[in-house]
XYZ file of N, CA, C and O in Angstrom:
696
model
N 158.330 40.826 54.005
C 158.109 42.094 54.815
C 157.008 41.949 55.749
O 156.078 41.227 55.498
N 157.287 42.242 56.963
C 156.381 42.017 58.005
C 155.136 42.944 57.693
O 155.442 44.254 57.540
N 153.939 42.507 58.047
C 152.831 43.511 57.686
C 152.795 44.537 58.680
O 153.052 44.244 59.713
N 152.483 45.771 58.239
C 152.175 46.920 59.117
C 150.847 46.430 59.852
O 149.720 45.936 59.265
N 150.750 46.613 61.269
C 149.575 46.435 61.887
C 148.529 47.486 61.820
O 147.362 47.021 62.079
N 148.851 48.584 61.252
C 148.156 49.649 60.884
C 148.718 50.688 60.142
O 149.760 50.855 60.175
N 147.825 51.387 59.211
C 148.529 52.521 58.639
C 148.727 53.708 59.448
O 149.723 54.639 59.120
N 148.237 53.760 60.654
C 148.432 54.965 61.665
C 149.577 54.637 62.519
O 149.685 53.639 63.019
N 150.346 55.708 62.751
C 151.289 55.737 63.811
C 150.701 55.579 65.249
O 149.606 56.157 65.458
N 151.405 54.832 66.069
C 150.904 54.693 67.500
C 150.995 56.085 68.079
O 150.416 56.354 69.160
N 152.147 56.774 67.726
C 152.380 58.208 68.411
C 153.134 58.909 67.438
O 153.856 58.518 66.499
N 153.157 60.235 67.502
C 153.811 61.074 66.599
C 155.182 61.188 66.881
O 155.682 60.677 68.201
N 156.148 61.434 66.064
C 157.554 61.772 66.282
C 157.711 62.764 67.407
O 157.158 63.660 67.586
N 158.810 62.472 68.198
C 159.168 63.363 69.346
C 160.108 64.369 68.728
O 160.551 65.277 69.596
N 160.310 64.367 67.592
C 161.086 65.481 66.825
C 160.658 65.505 65.394
O 159.876 64.610 64.921
N 160.601 66.686 64.790
C 160.149 66.869 63.638
C 160.791 67.950 62.726
O 160.435 69.133 62.749
N 162.125 67.555 62.346
C 163.086 68.576 61.625
C 162.080 69.039 60.506
O 161.600 68.337 59.790
N 161.922 70.372 60.491
C 161.391 71.079 59.425
C 162.226 72.071 58.655
O 162.177 73.209 58.956
N 162.996 71.668 57.741
C 163.920 72.436 56.914
C 163.717 72.497 55.513
O 163.235 71.494 55.047
N 164.089 73.748 54.867
C 163.877 73.736 53.537
C 165.254 73.116 53.188
O 166.322 73.152 53.578
N 164.984 72.177 52.194
C 166.310 71.539 51.312
C 167.230 72.550 50.826
O 166.797 73.630 50.589
N 168.539 72.233 51.103
C 169.614 73.054 50.474
C 169.514 73.028 48.972
O 169.174 71.908 48.542
N 170.325 73.880 48.301
C 170.499 73.990 46.785
C 171.293 72.607 46.556
O 170.937 72.019 45.483
N 172.261 72.389 47.355
C 173.092 71.338 47.053
C 172.255 69.898 47.147
O 172.379 69.000 46.399
N 171.461 69.861 47.980
C 170.330 68.590 48.219
C 169.606 68.576 47.083
O 169.366 67.304 46.350
N 168.853 69.720 46.558
C 168.013 69.648 45.476
C 168.701 69.269 44.360
O 168.272 68.472 43.404
N 169.899 69.751 43.945
C 170.756 69.608 42.811
C 171.039 67.881 42.735
O 170.995 67.303 41.718
N 171.378 67.342 43.911
C 171.671 66.079 43.993
C 170.439 65.023 43.709
O 170.553 64.107 43.089
N 169.377 65.601 44.150
C 168.064 64.765 43.951
C 167.688 64.897 42.400
O 167.348 63.889 41.910
N 168.109 66.093 41.670
C 167.833 65.982 40.442
C 168.780 65.082 39.628
O 168.324 64.405 38.729
N 170.027 64.996 40.050
C 170.954 64.145 39.441
C 170.614 62.728 39.781
O 170.577 61.766 38.757
N 170.020 62.413 40.868
C 169.645 60.936 41.028
C 168.402 60.556 40.184
O 168.433 59.479 39.608
N 167.509 61.520 40.034
C 166.270 61.280 39.118
C 166.904 61.074 37.722
O 166.259 60.091 37.010
N 167.810 61.916 37.241
C 168.201 61.700 35.812
C 169.081 60.527 35.763
O 168.863 59.766 34.651
N 169.834 60.210 36.739
C 170.427 58.788 36.718
C 169.691 57.598 36.653
O 169.947 56.467 36.041
N 168.327 57.749 37.201
C 167.302 56.671 37.108
C 166.471 56.792 35.781
O 165.596 56.083 35.765
N 166.916 57.736 34.978
C 166.073 57.914 33.766
C 164.765 58.350 33.870
O 163.880 58.036 33.074
N 164.559 59.164 34.879
C 163.137 59.570 35.215
C 162.811 60.922 34.242
O 163.559 61.682 34.063
N 161.740 60.692 33.489
C 161.287 62.026 32.610
C 159.935 62.608 33.307
O 159.901 63.703 33.179
N 159.377 61.851 34.279
C 158.173 62.242 34.969
C 158.317 62.060 36.367
O 158.931 60.960 36.874
N 157.981 62.938 37.251
C 157.958 62.711 38.829
C 156.596 63.287 39.156
O 155.911 64.164 38.694
N 156.328 62.918 40.397
C 155.246 63.482 41.188
C 155.870 63.877 42.513
O 156.671 62.965 43.092
N 155.641 65.087 43.006
C 156.319 65.549 44.328
C 155.161 65.556 45.261
O 154.156 65.930 45.201
N 155.588 64.761 46.498
C 154.678 64.916 47.778
C 155.481 65.531 48.839
O 156.542 65.296 49.004
N 154.673 66.401 49.518
C 155.242 67.159 50.628
C 154.165 67.289 51.738
O 152.956 67.313 51.490
N 154.770 67.631 52.873
C 153.881 68.095 54.096
C 153.427 69.551 53.693
O 153.832 70.024 52.652
N 152.713 70.126 54.563
C 152.067 71.393 54.210
C 152.813 72.622 54.965
O 152.265 73.687 54.881
N 153.825 72.311 55.589
C 154.589 73.493 56.237
C 155.246 74.260 55.243
O 155.521 73.798 54.091
N 155.653 75.517 55.623
C 156.254 76.510 54.677
C 157.413 75.895 54.270
O 157.719 76.016 53.035
N 158.207 75.243 54.994
C 159.601 74.577 54.617
C 159.244 73.543 53.580
O 160.074 73.376 52.504
N 158.474 72.605 53.740
C 158.025 71.412 52.883
C 157.721 72.034 51.593
O 157.898 71.463 50.634
N 156.754 72.914 51.549
C 156.148 73.340 50.409
C 157.340 74.193 49.621
O 157.342 74.125 48.148
N 158.224 74.938 50.367
C 159.305 75.632 49.671
C 160.229 74.463 48.931
O 160.670 74.670 47.902
N 160.392 73.361 49.555
C 161.409 72.305 49.214
C 160.695 71.796 47.922
O 161.422 71.528 46.917
N 159.369 71.504 47.808
C 158.545 71.081 46.830
C 158.921 71.924 45.555
O 159.013 71.353 44.530
N 158.697 73.192 45.656
C 158.866 74.165 44.633
C 160.239 74.145 44.162
O 160.441 74.235 42.998
N 161.184 73.944 44.963
C 162.665 73.913 44.701
C 162.918 72.670 43.749
O 163.533 72.726 42.646
N 162.340 71.575 44.228
C 162.405 70.358 43.510
C 161.797 70.342 42.184
O 162.435 69.965 41.133
N 160.658 70.915 42.155
C 160.013 71.170 40.865
C 160.803 71.967 39.962
O 160.890 71.650 38.595
N 161.212 73.188 40.293
C 161.947 74.018 39.506
C 163.221 73.362 39.041
O 163.593 73.365 37.765
N 164.024 72.455 39.735
C 165.384 71.967 39.349
C 164.906 70.823 38.405
O 165.607 70.665 37.460
N 163.891 70.069 38.616
C 163.594 69.005 37.635
C 163.054 69.619 36.408
O 163.462 68.989 35.342
N 162.266 70.761 36.421
C 161.872 71.370 35.076
C 163.145 71.844 34.357
O 163.205 71.817 33.313
N 164.015 72.493 35.039
C 165.271 72.904 34.384
C 166.043 71.823 33.721
O 166.840 71.959 32.740
N 165.924 70.602 34.440
C 166.798 69.341 33.925
C 166.054 68.806 32.764
O 166.582 67.810 32.212
N 164.906 69.305 32.432
C 164.175 68.723 31.158
C 163.008 67.787 31.447
O 162.470 67.172 30.691
N 162.848 67.558 32.750
C 161.894 66.641 33.152
C 160.310 67.448 33.433
O 160.281 68.482 33.081
N 159.499 66.536 33.667
C 158.056 66.967 33.750
C 157.537 66.611 35.131
O 157.590 65.493 35.388
N 157.065 67.664 35.838
C 156.375 67.252 37.087
C 154.767 67.171 36.856
O 154.246 68.095 36.292
N 154.352 65.922 37.001
C 152.984 65.541 36.637
C 152.131 66.184 37.726
O 150.913 66.549 37.442
N 152.580 66.350 38.989
C 151.864 66.807 40.082
C 152.487 67.025 41.420
O 153.694 66.487 41.545
N 152.065 67.935 42.061
C 152.605 68.269 43.494
C 151.445 68.103 44.518
O 150.470 68.703 44.366
N 151.544 66.978 45.259
C 150.615 66.687 46.224
C 150.963 67.116 47.673
O 152.354 66.646 48.012
N 150.180 67.581 48.519
C 150.678 67.799 49.845
C 149.684 67.247 50.663
O 148.649 66.853 50.335
N 150.254 66.920 51.974
C 149.439 66.291 52.953
C 149.446 66.888 54.248
O 150.509 67.627 54.635
N 148.631 66.670 55.163
C 148.758 67.381 56.492
C 149.546 66.580 57.314
O 149.976 65.504 57.185
N 150.140 67.299 58.201
C 150.977 66.667 59.468
C 150.364 65.729 60.362
O 150.850 65.015 60.792
N 149.129 66.132 60.600
C 148.328 65.297 61.543
C 146.709 65.181 60.721
O 146.444 66.035 60.155
N 146.207 64.117 61.141
C 144.852 63.827 60.599
C 144.396 62.618 60.829
O 145.031 61.694 61.404
N 143.155 62.125 60.526
C 142.567 61.011 60.783
C 142.876 59.945 59.672
O 143.068 58.706 60.016
N 143.081 60.290 58.490
C 143.540 59.407 57.350
C 144.194 60.141 56.240
O 143.992 61.454 56.025
N 145.037 59.527 55.573
C 145.848 60.209 54.407
C 145.558 59.414 53.213
O 146.028 59.447 52.144
N 144.160 58.672 53.101
C 143.985 57.847 52.091
C 143.612 58.646 50.903
O 144.185 58.349 49.828
N 143.054 59.716 50.916
C 142.750 60.409 49.872
C 144.065 61.164 49.002
O 144.386 61.150 48.108
N 145.025 61.644 49.989
C 146.241 62.148 49.592
C 147.100 61.091 49.102
O 147.694 61.292 47.980
N 147.005 59.896 49.624
C 148.009 58.683 49.257
C 147.617 58.263 47.821
O 148.206 57.970 46.890
N 146.152 58.212 47.538
C 145.621 57.846 46.461
C 145.927 58.721 45.202
O 146.304 58.378 44.106
N 145.856 60.082 45.392
C 146.094 60.883 44.586
C 147.635 61.059 44.085
O 148.153 60.998 43.008
N 148.436 60.729 45.159
C 149.935 60.833 44.906
C 150.324 59.420 44.128
O 151.076 59.504 43.161
N 149.724 58.149 44.343
C 150.060 56.925 43.789
C 149.398 56.926 42.330
O 149.997 56.372 41.327
N 148.283 57.474 42.212
C 147.512 57.185 40.854
C 148.202 58.012 39.773
O 147.956 57.628 38.669
N 148.972 58.980 39.918
C 149.788 59.701 38.867
C 150.547 58.777 38.181
O 151.022 59.036 36.954
N 151.153 57.746 38.836
C 152.099 56.830 38.469
C 153.178 57.438 37.384
O 153.320 57.319 36.123
N 154.043 58.119 38.085
C 155.183 58.893 37.462
C 156.445 57.852 37.275
O 156.317 56.672 37.797
N 157.455 58.123 36.502
C 158.712 57.355 36.719
C 159.390 57.254 38.162
O 159.652 56.317 38.482
N 159.021 58.464 38.808
C 159.530 58.472 40.117
C 158.830 59.403 40.947
O 158.107 60.375 40.331
N 158.562 59.075 42.286
C 157.903 59.831 43.248
C 159.117 60.674 44.018
O 160.153 59.951 44.256
N 158.796 61.762 44.411
C 159.810 62.627 45.283
C 159.163 63.005 46.602
O 157.927 63.509 46.317
N 159.541 62.781 47.839
C 158.906 62.989 48.935
C 159.761 64.186 49.706
O 161.015 63.972 49.888
N 159.105 64.958 50.509
C 159.718 65.951 51.341
C 158.653 66.373 52.483
O 157.525 66.082 52.381
N 159.297 66.714 53.682
C 158.482 67.077 54.803
C 158.823 66.468 56.077
O 159.668 65.876 56.060
N 158.269 67.107 57.150
C 158.394 66.665 58.449
C 158.152 65.195 58.852
O 157.315 64.661 58.141
N 158.801 64.627 59.805
C 158.680 63.110 60.159
C 157.273 62.603 60.213
O 156.924 61.598 59.539
N 156.575 63.256 61.045
C 155.208 62.589 61.426
C 154.352 62.504 60.283
O 153.693 61.579 59.965
N 154.065 63.547 59.428
C 153.405 63.710 58.390
C 153.679 62.766 57.274
O 153.098 61.947 56.582
N 155.160 62.590 57.017
C 155.628 61.684 56.010
C 155.460 60.291 56.332
O 154.993 59.568 55.701
N 155.725 60.007 57.699
C 155.485 58.515 58.009
C 153.907 58.080 57.968
O 153.692 57.128 57.491
N 153.117 59.038 58.245
C 151.735 58.739 58.265
C 151.387 58.593 56.747
O 150.601 57.623 56.406
N 151.803 59.393 55.883
C 151.487 59.322 54.260
C 152.071 58.041 53.823
O 151.528 57.194 53.086
N 153.387 57.663 54.152
C 154.107 56.506 53.776
C 153.332 55.208 54.133
O 153.267 54.278 53.552
N 152.903 55.170 55.348
C 152.383 53.919 55.993
C 150.925 53.824 55.352
O 150.779 52.748 54.851
N 150.195 55.027 54.983
C 149.035 54.785 54.098
C 149.219 54.454 52.691
O 148.585 53.527 52.164
N 150.296 54.908 52.132
C 150.862 54.587 50.690
C 150.985 52.934 50.736
O 150.676 52.105 49.838
N 151.851 52.509 51.603
C 152.111 50.996 51.788
C 150.797 50.216 52.077
O 150.711 49.152 51.414
N 149.894 50.706 52.750
C 148.633 49.890 53.150
C 147.732 49.795 52.060
O 147.065 48.889 51.868
N 147.597 50.930 51.223
C 146.501 51.027 50.460
C 146.670 51.497 49.001
O 145.674 51.575 48.155
N 147.880 51.405 48.543
C 148.287 51.773 47.196
C 149.200 50.781 46.505
O 150.000 50.088 47.269
N 149.517 50.954 45.167
C 150.660 50.359 44.452
C 151.915 51.158 44.638
O 153.057 50.702 43.975
N 151.986 52.120 45.387
C 153.278 52.988 45.425
C 154.432 52.090 45.760
O 154.347 50.960 46.500
N 155.514 52.429 45.416
C 156.815 51.506 45.642
C 157.907 52.353 46.103
O 158.330 53.322 45.530
N 158.563 52.075 47.225
C 159.741 52.923 47.784
C 160.815 52.757 46.662
O 161.801 53.607 46.521
N 160.985 51.671 45.932
C 162.092 51.514 44.906
C 162.011 52.625 43.871
O 162.997 52.751 43.112
N 160.704 53.184 43.655
C 160.665 54.271 42.653
C 160.547 55.542 43.327
O 159.817 56.453 42.844
N 160.945 55.840 44.543
C 160.844 57.033 45.278
C 162.092 57.647 45.743
O 163.217 56.682 46.145
N 162.396 58.953 45.587
C 163.422 59.659 46.197
C 163.016 60.602 47.320
O 161.769 60.935 47.323
N 163.703 60.945 48.211
C 163.234 61.643 49.385
C 164.462 62.667 49.820
O 165.660 62.329 49.379
N 164.017 63.649 50.579
C 165.001 64.633 51.175
C 165.838 64.103 52.306
O 165.504 63.126 53.034
N 166.761 64.849 52.700
C 167.605 64.600 53.948
C 166.902 64.407 55.160
O 167.114 63.633 55.990
N 165.702 65.199 55.427
C 165.050 65.000 56.573
C 164.383 63.704 56.623
O 164.339 63.096 57.776
N 164.066 63.134 55.536
C 163.310 61.877 55.640
C 164.260 60.694 55.731
O 164.160 59.713 56.429
N 165.570 61.074 55.183
C 166.824 60.168 55.514
C 167.196 59.946 56.872
O 168.016 59.145 57.057
N 166.714 60.760 57.627
C 167.173 60.586 59.132
C 166.743 59.207 59.650
O 165.480 58.776 59.496
N 167.592 58.515 60.258
C 167.267 57.122 60.745
C 165.926 57.089 61.751
O 165.195 56.235 61.650
N 165.764 58.264 62.495
C 164.620 58.411 63.420
C 163.307 58.195 62.627
O 162.440 57.816 63.037
N 163.321 59.037 61.308
C 162.264 59.247 60.504
C 161.964 57.940 59.821
O 160.842 57.543 59.961
N 162.867 57.334 59.219
C 162.692 56.010 58.547
C 162.103 54.905 59.644
O 161.399 54.176 59.300
N 162.505 54.862 60.721
C 162.120 53.986 61.884
C 160.618 54.178 62.131
O 159.987 53.150 62.455
N 160.087 55.316 61.761
C 158.516 55.453 61.958
C 157.853 54.355 61.095
O 156.644 54.225 61.463
N 158.373 54.340 60.067
C 157.822 53.271 59.155
C 158.464 51.885 59.158
O 157.754 50.805 59.088
N 159.629 51.948 59.410
C 160.479 50.594 59.388
C 161.168 50.310 58.168
O 160.612 50.281 57.130
N 162.556 50.188 58.366
C 163.320 49.880 57.220
C 162.903 48.839 56.215
O 163.051 48.791 55.156
N 162.479 47.779 57.089
C 162.148 46.598 56.270
C 160.798 46.852 55.260
O 160.690 46.109 54.198
N 160.046 47.954 55.394
C 159.292 48.391 54.399
C 159.618 49.367 53.497
O 158.697 49.672 52.557
N 160.972 49.833 53.647
C 161.313 50.868 52.610
C 162.506 50.492 51.955
O 163.215 51.205 51.225
N 162.611 49.125 51.551
C 163.796 48.855 50.627
C 163.636 49.489 49.377
O 162.587 49.460 48.671
N 164.750 50.185 48.889
C 164.878 50.718 47.743
C 164.603 52.235 47.725
O 165.036 53.141 46.902
N 164.037 52.739 48.884
C 163.895 54.195 49.060
C 165.292 54.885 48.970
O 166.117 54.402 49.734
N 165.488 55.735 48.220
C 166.741 56.628 48.132
C 166.632 58.079 48.307
O 165.563 58.661 48.071
N 167.639 58.784 48.496
C 167.583 60.169 48.732
C 168.960 60.843 48.829
O 169.835 60.098 48.605
N 168.865 62.023 49.307
C 170.371 62.675 49.407
C 170.293 63.507 50.781
O 169.227 63.770 51.368
N 171.576 63.826 51.133
C 171.696 64.519 52.470
C 171.687 66.079 52.145
O 171.912 66.275 50.824
N 171.777 66.757 52.976
C 171.778 68.299 52.679
C 173.070 68.553 52.212
O 173.349 69.714 51.634
N 174.031 67.767 52.247
C 175.480 68.213 51.617
C 175.604 67.527 50.225
O 176.592 67.480 49.591
N 174.581 66.809 49.783
C 174.613 66.193 48.418
C 175.090 64.678 48.136
O 174.999 64.186 47.238
N 175.320 64.085 49.282
C 175.645 62.671 49.039
C 174.384 61.960 49.313
O 173.285 62.608 49.728
N 174.408 60.566 48.616
C 173.031 59.894 48.664
C 173.036 58.820 49.733
O 174.135 58.466 50.326
N 171.910 58.590 50.006
C 171.562 57.200 51.046
C 170.565 56.430 50.237
O 169.840 56.725 49.293
N 170.466 55.250 50.798
C 169.621 54.087 50.130
C 169.268 53.171 51.342
O 169.957 52.895 52.046
N 168.001 52.913 51.232
C 167.584 51.700 52.364
C 167.630 50.470 51.364
O 167.056 50.506 50.271
N 168.561 49.503 51.900
C 168.789 48.331 51.222
C 169.124 47.124 52.119
O 169.834 47.363 53.048
N 168.541 46.118 51.942
C 168.634 44.992 52.939
C 168.286 45.414 54.272
O 169.055 45.015 55.218
N 167.292 46.058 54.491
C 166.803 46.577 55.688
C 167.647 47.400 56.482
O 167.663 47.545 57.734
N 168.620 48.199 55.872
C 169.422 49.158 56.525
C 169.654 50.353 55.665
O 169.414 50.467 54.421
N 170.144 51.279 56.516
C 170.509 52.634 55.829
C 171.829 52.740 55.590
O 172.685 52.595 56.290
N 171.942 52.913 54.022
C 173.406 53.169 53.529
C 173.735 54.320 53.054
O 172.770 54.754 52.295
N 174.922 54.944 53.325
C 175.199 56.095 52.596
C 176.335 55.927 51.500
O 177.132 55.087 51.714
N 176.187 56.765 50.668
C 177.104 56.701 49.424
C 177.736 58.015 49.345
O 177.158 59.244 49.599
N 179.057 58.161 48.738
C 179.864 59.360 48.678
C 179.299 60.252 47.509
O 179.158 61.440 47.678
N 178.894 59.820 46.407
C 178.578 60.488 45.351
C 177.191 60.204 44.482
O 176.956 58.980 44.544
N 176.522 61.180 44.245
C 175.151 60.799 43.618
C 175.528 61.124 41.928
O 174.585 60.818 41.301
N 176.748 61.382 41.702
C 176.941 61.802 40.168
C 176.750 60.430 39.355
O 176.208 60.634 38.238
N 177.136 59.228 39.959
C 177.138 58.089 39.035
C 176.284 56.891 39.485
O 176.286 56.020 39.001
N 175.281 57.315 40.349
C 174.392 56.429 40.818
C 173.254 56.086 39.805
O 172.709 57.017 39.227
N 172.939 54.839 39.492
C 171.728 54.531 38.606
C 170.849 53.822 39.405
O 171.046 53.157 40.445
């Protein structure tokens, strides 16, 4: 993996889709988590109304599926450092982390996680907005191998071999 030259973005995203996850997307995330045998998760999200609503939807779905949400951590969309938020997010050490939110805040948080914590993309699921190639490019696919998520239609995606791959079904993914 090429080292990040800095945990901070050089510039903000020129787009920042801020959508609440669909019911189909949330259900697919819960299926992915169960397929990975996750019993505990930590949810991280931006602080926008849509990101926080998505965080609550994911928590409810995971709870209904019999899992435990250890914590829900939010981060700012802009700021000088995400170290405190990244440390709280990574220190909970769940079976899986789940991430939601607009591009700029997510990228800043993820770059800080990579720079300063033992967080692992391989143990992380993310929403459709994060699976947008423009969003992933803010961090770099080479740093995100193993990161998986779902689209708003419920299909899954995975960063593997430094590329974004889409899969038809989340039903049987492990």
